[in-house]
Short mmCIF file of C-alpha atoms in Angstrom, two decimals:
data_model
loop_
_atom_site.label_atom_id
_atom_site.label_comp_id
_atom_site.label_asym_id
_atom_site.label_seq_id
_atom_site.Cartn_x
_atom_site.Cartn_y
_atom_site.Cartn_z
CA UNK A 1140 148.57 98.63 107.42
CA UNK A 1141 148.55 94.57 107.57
CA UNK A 1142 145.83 94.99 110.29
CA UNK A 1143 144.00 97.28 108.44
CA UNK A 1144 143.70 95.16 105.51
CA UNK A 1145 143.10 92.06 107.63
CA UNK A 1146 140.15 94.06 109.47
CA UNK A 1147 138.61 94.95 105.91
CA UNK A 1148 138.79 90.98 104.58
CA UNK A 1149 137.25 89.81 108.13
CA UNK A 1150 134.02 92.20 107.83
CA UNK A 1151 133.79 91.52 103.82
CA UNK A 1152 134.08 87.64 104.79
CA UNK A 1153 131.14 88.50 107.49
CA UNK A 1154 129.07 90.06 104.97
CA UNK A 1155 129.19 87.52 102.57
CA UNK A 1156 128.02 84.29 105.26
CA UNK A 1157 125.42 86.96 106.42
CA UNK A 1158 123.99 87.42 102.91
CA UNK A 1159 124.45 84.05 101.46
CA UNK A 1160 123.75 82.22 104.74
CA UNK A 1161 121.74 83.58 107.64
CA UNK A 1162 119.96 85.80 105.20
CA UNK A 1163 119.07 83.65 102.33
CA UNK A 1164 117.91 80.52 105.56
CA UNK A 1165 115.74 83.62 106.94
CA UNK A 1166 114.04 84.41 103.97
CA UNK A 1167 113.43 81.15 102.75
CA UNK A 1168 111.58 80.53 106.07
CA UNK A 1169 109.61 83.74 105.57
CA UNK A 1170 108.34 83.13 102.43
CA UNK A 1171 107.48 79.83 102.67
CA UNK A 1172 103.46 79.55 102.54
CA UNK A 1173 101.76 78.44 106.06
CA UNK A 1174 99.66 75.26 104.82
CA UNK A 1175 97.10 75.71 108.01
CA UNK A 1176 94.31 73.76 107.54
CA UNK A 1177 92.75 72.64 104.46
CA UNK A 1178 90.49 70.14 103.39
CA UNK A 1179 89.08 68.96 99.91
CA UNK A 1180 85.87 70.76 97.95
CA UNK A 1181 84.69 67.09 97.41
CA UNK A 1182 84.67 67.16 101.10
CA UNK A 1183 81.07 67.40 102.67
CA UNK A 1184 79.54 68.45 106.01
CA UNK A 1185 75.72 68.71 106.66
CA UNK A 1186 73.71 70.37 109.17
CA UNK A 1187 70.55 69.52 110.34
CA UNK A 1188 67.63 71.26 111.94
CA UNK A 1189 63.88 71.26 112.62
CA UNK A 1190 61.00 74.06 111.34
CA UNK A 1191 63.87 74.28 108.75
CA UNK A 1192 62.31 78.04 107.40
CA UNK A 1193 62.60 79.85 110.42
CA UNK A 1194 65.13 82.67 110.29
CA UNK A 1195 66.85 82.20 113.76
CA UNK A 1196 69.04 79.11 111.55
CA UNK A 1197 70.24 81.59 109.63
CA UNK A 1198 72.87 83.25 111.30
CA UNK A 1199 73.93 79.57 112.51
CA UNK A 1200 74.20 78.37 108.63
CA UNK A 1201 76.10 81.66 108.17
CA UNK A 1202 78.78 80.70 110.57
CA UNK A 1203 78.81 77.03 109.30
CA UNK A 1204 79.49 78.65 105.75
CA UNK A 1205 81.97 80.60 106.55
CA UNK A 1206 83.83 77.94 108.66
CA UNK A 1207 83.78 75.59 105.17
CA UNK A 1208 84.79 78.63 103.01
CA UNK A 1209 88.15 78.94 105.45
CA UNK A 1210 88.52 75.06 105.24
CA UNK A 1211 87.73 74.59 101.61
CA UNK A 1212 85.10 71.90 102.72
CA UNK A 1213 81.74 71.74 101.26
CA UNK A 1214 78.36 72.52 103.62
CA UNK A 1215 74.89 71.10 102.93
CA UNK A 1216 71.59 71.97 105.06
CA UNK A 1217 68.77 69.68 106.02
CA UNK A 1218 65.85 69.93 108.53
CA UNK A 1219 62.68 68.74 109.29
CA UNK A 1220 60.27 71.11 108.07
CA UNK A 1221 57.27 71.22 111.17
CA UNK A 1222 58.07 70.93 114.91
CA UNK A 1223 58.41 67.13 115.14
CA UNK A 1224 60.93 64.55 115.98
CA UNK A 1225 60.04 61.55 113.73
CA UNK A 1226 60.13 64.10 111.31
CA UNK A 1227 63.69 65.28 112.28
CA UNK A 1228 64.51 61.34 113.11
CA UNK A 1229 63.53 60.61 109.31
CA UNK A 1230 65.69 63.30 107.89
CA UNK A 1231 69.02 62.47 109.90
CA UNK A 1232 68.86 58.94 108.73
CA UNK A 1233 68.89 59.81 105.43
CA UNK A 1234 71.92 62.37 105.69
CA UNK A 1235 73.91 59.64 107.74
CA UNK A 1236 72.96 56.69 105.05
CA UNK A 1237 75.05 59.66 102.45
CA UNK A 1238 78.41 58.65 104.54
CA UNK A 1239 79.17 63.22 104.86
CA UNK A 1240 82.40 63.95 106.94
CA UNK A 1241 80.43 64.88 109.83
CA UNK A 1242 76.69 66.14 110.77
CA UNK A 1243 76.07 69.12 113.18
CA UNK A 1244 72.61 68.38 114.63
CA UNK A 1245 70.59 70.65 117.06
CA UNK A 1246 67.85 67.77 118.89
CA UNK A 1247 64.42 68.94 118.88
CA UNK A 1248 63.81 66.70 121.71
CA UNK A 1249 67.00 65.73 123.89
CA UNK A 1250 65.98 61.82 123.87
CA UNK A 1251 64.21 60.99 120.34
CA UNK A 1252 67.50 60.92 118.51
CA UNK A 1253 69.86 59.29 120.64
CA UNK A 1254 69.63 55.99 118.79
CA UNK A 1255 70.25 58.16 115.16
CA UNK A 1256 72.84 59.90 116.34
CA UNK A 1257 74.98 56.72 118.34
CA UNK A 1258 74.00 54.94 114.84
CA UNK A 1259 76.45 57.75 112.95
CA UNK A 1260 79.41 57.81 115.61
CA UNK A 1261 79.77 53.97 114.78
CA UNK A 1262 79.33 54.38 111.45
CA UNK A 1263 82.71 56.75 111.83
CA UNK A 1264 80.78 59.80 111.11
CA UNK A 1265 81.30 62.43 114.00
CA UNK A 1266 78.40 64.29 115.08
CA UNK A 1267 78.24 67.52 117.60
CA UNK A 1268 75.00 69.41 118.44
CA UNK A 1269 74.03 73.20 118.53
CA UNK A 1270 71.46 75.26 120.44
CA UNK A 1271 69.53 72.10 121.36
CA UNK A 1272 71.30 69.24 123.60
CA UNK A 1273 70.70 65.87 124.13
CA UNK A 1274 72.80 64.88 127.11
CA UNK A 1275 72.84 61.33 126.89
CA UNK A 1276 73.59 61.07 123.17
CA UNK A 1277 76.90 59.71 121.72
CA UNK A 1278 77.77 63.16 120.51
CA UNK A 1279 81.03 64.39 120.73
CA UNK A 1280 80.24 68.04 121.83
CA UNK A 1281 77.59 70.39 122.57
CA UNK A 1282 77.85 74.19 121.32
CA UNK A 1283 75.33 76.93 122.26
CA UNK A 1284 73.74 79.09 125.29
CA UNK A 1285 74.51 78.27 128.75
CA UNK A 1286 70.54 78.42 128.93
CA UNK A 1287 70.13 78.35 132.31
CA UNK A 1288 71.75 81.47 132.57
CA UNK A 1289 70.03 82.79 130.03
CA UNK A 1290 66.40 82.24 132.12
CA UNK A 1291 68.13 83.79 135.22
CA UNK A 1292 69.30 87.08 133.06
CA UNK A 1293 65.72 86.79 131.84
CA UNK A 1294 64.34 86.91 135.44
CA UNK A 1295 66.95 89.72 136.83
CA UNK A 1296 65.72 91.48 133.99
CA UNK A 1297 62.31 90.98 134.75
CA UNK A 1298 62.95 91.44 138.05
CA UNK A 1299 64.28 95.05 137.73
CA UNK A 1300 61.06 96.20 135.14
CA UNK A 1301 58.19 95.26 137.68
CA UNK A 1302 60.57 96.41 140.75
CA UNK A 1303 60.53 93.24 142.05
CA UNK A 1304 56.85 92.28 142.24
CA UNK A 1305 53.92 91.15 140.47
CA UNK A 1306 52.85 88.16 138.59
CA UNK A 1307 53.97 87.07 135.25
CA UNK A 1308 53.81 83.99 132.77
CA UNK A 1309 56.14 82.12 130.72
CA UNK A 1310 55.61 80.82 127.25
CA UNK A 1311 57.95 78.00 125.89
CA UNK A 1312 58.44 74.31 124.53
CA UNK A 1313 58.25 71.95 127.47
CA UNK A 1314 59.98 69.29 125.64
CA UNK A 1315 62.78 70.71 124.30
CA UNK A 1316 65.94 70.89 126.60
CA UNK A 1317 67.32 74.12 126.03
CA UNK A 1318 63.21 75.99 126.53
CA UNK A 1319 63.17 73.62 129.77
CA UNK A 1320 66.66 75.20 130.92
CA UNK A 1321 65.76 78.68 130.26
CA UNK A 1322 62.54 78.29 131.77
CA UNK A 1323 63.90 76.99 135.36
CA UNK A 1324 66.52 79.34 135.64
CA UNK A 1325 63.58 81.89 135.07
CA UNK A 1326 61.95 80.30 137.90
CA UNK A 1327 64.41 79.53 140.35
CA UNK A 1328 65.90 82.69 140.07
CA UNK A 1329 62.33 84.39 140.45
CA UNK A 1330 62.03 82.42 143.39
CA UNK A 1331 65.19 82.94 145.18
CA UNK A 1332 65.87 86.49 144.21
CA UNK A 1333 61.96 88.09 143.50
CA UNK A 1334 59.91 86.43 146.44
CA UNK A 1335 57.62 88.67 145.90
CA UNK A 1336 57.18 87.99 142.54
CA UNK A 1337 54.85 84.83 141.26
CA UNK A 1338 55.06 82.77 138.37
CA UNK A 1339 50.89 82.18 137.60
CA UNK A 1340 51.69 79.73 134.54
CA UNK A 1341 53.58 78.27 132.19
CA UNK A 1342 52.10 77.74 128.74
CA UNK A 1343 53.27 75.96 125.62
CA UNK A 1344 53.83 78.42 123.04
CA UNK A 1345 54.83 75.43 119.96
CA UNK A 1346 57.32 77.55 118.88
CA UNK A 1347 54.74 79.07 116.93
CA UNK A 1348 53.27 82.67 116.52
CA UNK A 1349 49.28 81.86 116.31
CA UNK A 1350 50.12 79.33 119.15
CA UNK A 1351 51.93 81.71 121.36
CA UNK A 1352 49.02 84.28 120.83
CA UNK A 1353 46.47 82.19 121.77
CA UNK A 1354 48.18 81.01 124.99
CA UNK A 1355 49.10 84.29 125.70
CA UNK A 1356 45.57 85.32 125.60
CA UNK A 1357 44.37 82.89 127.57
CA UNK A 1358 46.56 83.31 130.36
CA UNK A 1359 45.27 87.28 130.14
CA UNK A 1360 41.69 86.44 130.16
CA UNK A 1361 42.40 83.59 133.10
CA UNK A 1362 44.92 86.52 134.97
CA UNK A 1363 43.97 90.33 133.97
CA UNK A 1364 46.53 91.54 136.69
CA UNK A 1365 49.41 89.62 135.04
CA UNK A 1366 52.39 92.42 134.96
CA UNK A 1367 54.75 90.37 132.62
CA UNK A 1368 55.11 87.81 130.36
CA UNK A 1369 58.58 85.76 129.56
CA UNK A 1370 58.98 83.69 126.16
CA UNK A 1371 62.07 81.33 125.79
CA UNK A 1372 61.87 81.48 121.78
CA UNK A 1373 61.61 84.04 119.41
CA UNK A 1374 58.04 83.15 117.79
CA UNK A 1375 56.86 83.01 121.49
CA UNK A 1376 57.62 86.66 122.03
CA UNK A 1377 56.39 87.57 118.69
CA UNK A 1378 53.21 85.91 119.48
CA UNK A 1379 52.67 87.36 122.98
CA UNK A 1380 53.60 91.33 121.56
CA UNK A 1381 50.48 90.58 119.02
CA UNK A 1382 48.13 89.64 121.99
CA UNK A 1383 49.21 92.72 124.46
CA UNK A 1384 48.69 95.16 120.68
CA UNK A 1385 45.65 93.34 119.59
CA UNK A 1386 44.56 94.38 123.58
CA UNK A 1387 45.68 97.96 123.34
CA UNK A 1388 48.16 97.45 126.24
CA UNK A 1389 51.27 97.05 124.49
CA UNK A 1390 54.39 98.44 126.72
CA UNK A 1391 51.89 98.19 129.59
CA UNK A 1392 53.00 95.19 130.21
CA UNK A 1393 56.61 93.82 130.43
CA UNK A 1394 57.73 91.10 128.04
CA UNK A 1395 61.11 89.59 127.24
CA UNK A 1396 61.58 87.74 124.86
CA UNK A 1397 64.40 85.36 122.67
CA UNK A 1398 66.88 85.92 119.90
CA UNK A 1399 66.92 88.18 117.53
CA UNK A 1400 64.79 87.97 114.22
CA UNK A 1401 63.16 91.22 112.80
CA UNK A 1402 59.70 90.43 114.07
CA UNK A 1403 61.49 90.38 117.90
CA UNK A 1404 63.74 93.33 116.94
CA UNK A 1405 60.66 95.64 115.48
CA UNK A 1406 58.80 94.94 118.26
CA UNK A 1407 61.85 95.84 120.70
CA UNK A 1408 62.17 98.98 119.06
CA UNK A 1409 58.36 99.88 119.27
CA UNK A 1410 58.14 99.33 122.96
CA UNK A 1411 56.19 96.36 122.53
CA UNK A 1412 58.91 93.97 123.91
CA UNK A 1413 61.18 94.93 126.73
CA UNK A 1414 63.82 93.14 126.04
CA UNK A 1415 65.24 90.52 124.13
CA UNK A 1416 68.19 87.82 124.75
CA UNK A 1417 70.28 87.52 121.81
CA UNK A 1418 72.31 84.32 121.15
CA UNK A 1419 76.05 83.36 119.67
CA UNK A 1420 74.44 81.82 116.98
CA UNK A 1421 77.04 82.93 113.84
CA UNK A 1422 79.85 80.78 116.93
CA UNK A 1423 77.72 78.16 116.88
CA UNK A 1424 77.49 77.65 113.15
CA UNK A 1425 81.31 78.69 112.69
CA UNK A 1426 83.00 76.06 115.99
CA UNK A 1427 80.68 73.32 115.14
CA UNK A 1428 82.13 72.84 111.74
CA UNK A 1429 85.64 73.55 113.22
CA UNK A 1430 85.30 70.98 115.46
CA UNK A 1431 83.62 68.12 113.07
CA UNK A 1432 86.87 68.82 110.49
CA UNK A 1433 89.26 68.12 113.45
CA UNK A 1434 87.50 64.62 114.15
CA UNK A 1435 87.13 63.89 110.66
CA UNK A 1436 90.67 64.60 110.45
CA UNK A 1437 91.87 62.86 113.37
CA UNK A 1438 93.46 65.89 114.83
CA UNK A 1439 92.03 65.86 118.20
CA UNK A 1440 91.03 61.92 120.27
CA UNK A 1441 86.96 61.70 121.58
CA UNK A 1442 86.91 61.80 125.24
CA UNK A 1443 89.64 62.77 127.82
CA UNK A 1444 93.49 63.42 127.06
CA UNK A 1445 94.76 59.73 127.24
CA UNK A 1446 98.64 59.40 128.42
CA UNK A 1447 100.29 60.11 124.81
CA UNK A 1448 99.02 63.49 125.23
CA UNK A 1449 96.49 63.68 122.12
CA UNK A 1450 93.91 66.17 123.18
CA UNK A 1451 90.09 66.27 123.03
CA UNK A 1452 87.89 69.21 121.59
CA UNK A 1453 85.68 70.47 124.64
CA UNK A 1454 82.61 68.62 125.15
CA UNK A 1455 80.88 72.03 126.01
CA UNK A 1456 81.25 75.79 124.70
CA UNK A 1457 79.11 78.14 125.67
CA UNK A 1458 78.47 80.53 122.74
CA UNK A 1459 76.98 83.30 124.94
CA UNK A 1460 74.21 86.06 125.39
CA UNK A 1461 73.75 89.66 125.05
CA UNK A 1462 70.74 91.46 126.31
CA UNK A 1463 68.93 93.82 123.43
CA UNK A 1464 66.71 96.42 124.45
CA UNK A 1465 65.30 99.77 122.47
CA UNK A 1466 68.95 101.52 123.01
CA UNK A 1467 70.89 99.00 121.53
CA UNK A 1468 68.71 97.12 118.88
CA UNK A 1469 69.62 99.10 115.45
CA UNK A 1470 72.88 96.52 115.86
CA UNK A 1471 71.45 93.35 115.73
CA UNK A 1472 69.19 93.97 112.29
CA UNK A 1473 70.97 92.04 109.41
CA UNK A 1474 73.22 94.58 107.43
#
């Protein structure tokens, strides 16, 4: 009977630390709200671009948005409104003499703002570029296409269309660093894996429609057995669909083209272009403002881990490529 009783006051006396204690400890951990991280409203990051009203920014400033909405930061966007650097040069100095918490910048030539941008780091304002490098710049990081690869998709892709002859063309931006990657791993991979395929010219498209038209008719009048024709920016392959329709020989000819706007995607779906590479650019928008709150913040060090352990962001992400052709392209129009 004693033991009975005994047994009945030991479980009771179990119940109650378990309910009071362990329990109540548990719960309070549970329920305690996960503080992540947070900035202030009054907090302000600004990106800045060049031919500020093209659509291709868009998805980017999308991504940026939505990065500031999760921090509780505020976003601003600037750009140079035509395709030049002092242009660009002249509206980065005025964003970094506003002291924001950081500037994402994609370089419309990977030289002419090196000074600007090594002018903000030692002012303490961090800086990272998107879709556009510039190498030797003080930036911290570099987020966008591994365009290299890109050109060499381009090429397979080509490639595979003309069976691995013919002649084509290419219509970029010479002097803008991520055109000049796309358009030599176009080349080199032409050249190492199509041998029987030649590359007749490379024209400068301005990154504009009219421009790219013209050049692509030009290279057509110079080269009427041309099969194929590659542009390394959206505009570009715009341009170059207008020349092979305005010619009556549109999906006669193969073109690829670059990102994904709804002049490239209405052409893809009426035959007119091939193919088009479509970027990461909502990641680039999105990790480029993660990554300027975390220096801002001091949460990660500039540069290699140093012996206390603090960590640095990666100096490089690649944000990655898809290739959109006529069965796939009712998923990249803007819902």
């Amino acid at each position: 009977m004693y033991g009975i009783v005994y047994g009945l006051f030991t479980v009771l006396f179990l119940i109650f630390v378990w309910y009071y204690g362990i329990r109540d400890d548990r719960q309070g951990d549970w329920n305690q709200t996960p503080t992540g991280l947070a900035g202030d409203i009054e907090e302000k990051y600004v990106m800045v671009t060049f031919q500020s009203g093209l659509d291709y920014w868009r998805t980017i400033m999308k991504g940026f948005e939505d990065a500031a909405q999760s921090l509780n930061v505020s976003v601003e966007f600037r750009g140079a409104t035509q395709y030049d650097p002092n242009e660009e040069i002249t509206v980065l100095e005025q964003v970094i003499a506003r002291k924001p918490a950081g500037i994402a910048i994609t370089a419309i030539n990977s030289e002419a703002l090196n000074l600007s941008i090594a002018k903000a780091i030692k002012a303490g304002i961090p800086v990272v570029l998107f879709d556009s490098g510039a190498p030797k710049s003080a930036a911290y990081s570099f987020l966008g296409t591994d365009n290299y690869n890109a050109g060499m998709q381009a090429a397979r892709e080509m490639g595979r269309l003309l069976g691995g002859r013919g002649k084509v063309a290419v219509i970029t931006q010479p002097s803008q660093l991520n055109h000049e990657e796309r358009t030599n791993g176009f080349k080199e991979t032409l050249r190492q894996e199509f041998p029987s395929m030649e590359i007749v010219q490379v024209a400068d498209g301005k990154g504009d429609i009219q421009a790219s038209e013209r050049a692509a008719e030009a290279i057509l009048a110079k080269y009427p057995d041309v099969g194929g024709f590659f542009a390394t920016q959206a505009n570009g392959g715009v341009g170059i669909g207008q020349a092979l329709k305005d010619r009556g020989i549109a999906g006669r000819i193969a073109l690829i083209g670059f990102d994904t706007d709804k002049g490239t995607l209405d052409m893809v779906k009426d035959g007119t272009i091939n193919a088009t590479l479509a970027q990461g650019t909502w990641n680039m928008g999105y990790w480029s403002l993660m990554e300027l709150f975390h220096h801002h913040h001091n949460l990660v060090q500039p540069g290699n881990e140093d012996l206390q352990g603090n960590h640095s962001l990666p100096p490089y992400i690649d944000t990655g490529i898809t290739v959109v052709t006529k069965a796939n392209v009712d998923q990249y129009y803007a819902k």
